[in-house]
């Protein structure tokens, strides 16, 4: 099932906006220059739970939830789970 996931097949097309970078860094207290790469690594990890609801993919991994638009693969946001 995981290998057939459309989000995983399209990891190379993941991107975000300038505001998305700021929002993700703020929400998860991230101190890295490459937010997209951080998200790709999290999404691609073996313990990531990927679900699709409507127009978005939701990835629950390592205490974070990453939201990705299912049509254009834009990383919308990430936040700590339980928030």
mmCIF file of C-alpha atoms in Angstrom:
data_model
loop_
_atom_site.group_PDB
_atom_site.id
_atom_site.type_symbol
_atom_site.label_atom_id
_atom_site.label_comp_id
_atom_site.label_asym_id
_atom_site.label_seq_id
_atom_site.Cartn_x
_atom_site.Cartn_y
_atom_site.Cartn_z
ATOM 1 C CA UNK A 1 0.000 0.000 0.000
ATOM 2 C CA UNK A 2 2.689 2.472 0.973
ATOM 3 C CA UNK A 3 4.645 2.050 -2.273
ATOM 4 C CA UNK A 4 1.493 2.842 -4.260
ATOM 5 C CA UNK A 5 0.847 6.093 -2.420
ATOM 6 C CA UNK A 6 0.570 9.043 -4.825
ATOM 7 C CA UNK A 7 2.204 11.437 -2.362
ATOM 8 C CA UNK A 8 5.289 9.228 -2.090
ATOM 9 C CA UNK A 9 5.439 8.873 -5.867
ATOM 10 C CA UNK A 10 5.519 12.659 -6.191
ATOM 11 C CA UNK A 11 8.002 13.588 -3.446
ATOM 12 C CA UNK A 12 10.231 15.296 -6.017
ATOM 13 C CA UNK A 13 7.472 17.771 -6.866
ATOM 14 C CA UNK A 14 6.892 18.884 -3.272
ATOM 15 C CA UNK A 15 7.330 22.605 -2.750
ATOM 16 C CA UNK A 16 6.042 25.425 -0.582
ATOM 17 C CA UNK A 17 5.697 29.185 -0.637
ATOM 18 C CA UNK A 18 7.814 31.752 1.171
ATOM 19 C CA UNK A 19 5.007 32.224 3.685
ATOM 20 C CA UNK A 20 4.738 28.451 4.018
ATOM 21 C CA UNK A 21 8.412 28.247 4.998
ATOM 22 C CA UNK A 22 7.893 30.869 7.721
ATOM 23 C CA UNK A 23 4.687 29.216 8.967
ATOM 24 C CA UNK A 24 6.254 25.737 9.152
ATOM 25 C CA UNK A 25 9.395 26.986 10.890
ATOM 26 C CA UNK A 26 7.274 28.845 13.459
ATOM 27 C CA UNK A 27 4.783 26.012 14.049
ATOM 28 C CA UNK A 28 7.331 23.246 14.599
ATOM 29 C CA UNK A 29 10.177 25.352 16.023
ATOM 30 C CA UNK A 30 12.336 24.309 13.104
ATOM 31 C CA UNK A 31 15.845 25.650 12.673
ATOM 32 C CA UNK A 32 16.844 24.434 9.226
ATOM 33 C CA UNK A 33 17.505 26.199 5.954
ATOM 34 C CA UNK A 34 15.624 23.649 3.831
ATOM 35 C CA UNK A 35 12.075 23.192 5.110
ATOM 36 C CA UNK A 36 10.985 21.257 2.009
ATOM 37 C CA UNK A 37 13.793 18.738 2.471
ATOM 38 C CA UNK A 38 12.856 18.331 6.150
ATOM 39 C CA UNK A 39 9.245 17.649 5.148
ATOM 40 C CA UNK A 40 10.286 15.195 2.413
ATOM 41 C CA UNK A 41 12.399 13.240 4.893
ATOM 42 C CA UNK A 42 9.545 13.096 7.401
ATOM 43 C CA UNK A 43 6.996 12.048 4.759
ATOM 44 C CA UNK A 44 9.321 9.368 3.402
ATOM 45 C CA UNK A 45 10.118 7.868 6.817
ATOM 46 C CA UNK A 46 8.922 4.329 7.504
ATOM 47 C CA UNK A 47 6.741 5.357 10.457
ATOM 48 C CA UNK A 48 4.812 8.069 8.558
ATOM 49 C CA UNK A 49 1.038 7.552 8.457
ATOM 50 C CA UNK A 50 -0.291 9.125 5.264
ATOM 51 C CA UNK A 51 -3.998 9.761 4.741
ATOM 52 C CA UNK A 52 -5.945 11.742 2.198
ATOM 53 C CA UNK A 53 -9.039 13.705 3.142
ATOM 54 C CA UNK A 54 -10.581 15.779 0.387
ATOM 55 C CA UNK A 55 -8.048 17.976 -1.340
ATOM 56 C CA UNK A 56 -5.215 17.414 1.150
ATOM 57 C CA UNK A 57 -2.761 14.768 2.231
ATOM 58 C CA UNK A 58 -2.099 14.569 5.978
ATOM 59 C CA UNK A 59 1.115 12.982 7.192
ATOM 60 C CA UNK A 60 1.323 12.086 10.876
ATOM 61 C CA UNK A 61 4.930 11.361 11.792
ATOM 62 C CA UNK A 62 7.218 11.788 14.822
ATOM 63 C CA UNK A 63 4.709 13.975 16.670
ATOM 64 C CA UNK A 64 4.074 16.273 13.697
ATOM 65 C CA UNK A 65 1.290 16.605 11.151
ATOM 66 C CA UNK A 66 2.283 17.839 7.696
ATOM 67 C CA UNK A 67 -0.469 19.032 5.346
ATOM 68 C CA UNK A 68 0.097 18.843 1.582
ATOM 69 C CA UNK A 69 -2.250 19.894 -1.220
ATOM 70 C CA UNK A 70 -3.140 16.723 -3.158
ATOM 71 C CA UNK A 71 -3.382 18.423 -6.550
ATOM 72 C CA UNK A 72 -0.263 20.577 -6.799
ATOM 73 C CA UNK A 73 1.873 19.059 -3.987
ATOM 74 C CA UNK A 74 2.318 22.337 -2.131
ATOM 75 C CA UNK A 75 3.234 21.865 1.527
ATOM 76 C CA UNK A 76 0.602 24.013 3.209
ATOM 77 C CA UNK A 77 1.672 23.725 6.809
ATOM 78 C CA UNK A 78 3.127 21.530 9.516
ATOM 79 C CA UNK A 79 2.403 21.578 13.197
ATOM 80 C CA UNK A 80 2.925 19.547 16.315
ATOM 81 C CA UNK A 81 0.337 16.784 16.719
ATOM 82 C CA UNK A 82 -2.302 17.411 19.343
ATOM 83 C CA UNK A 83 -2.441 21.092 18.631
#
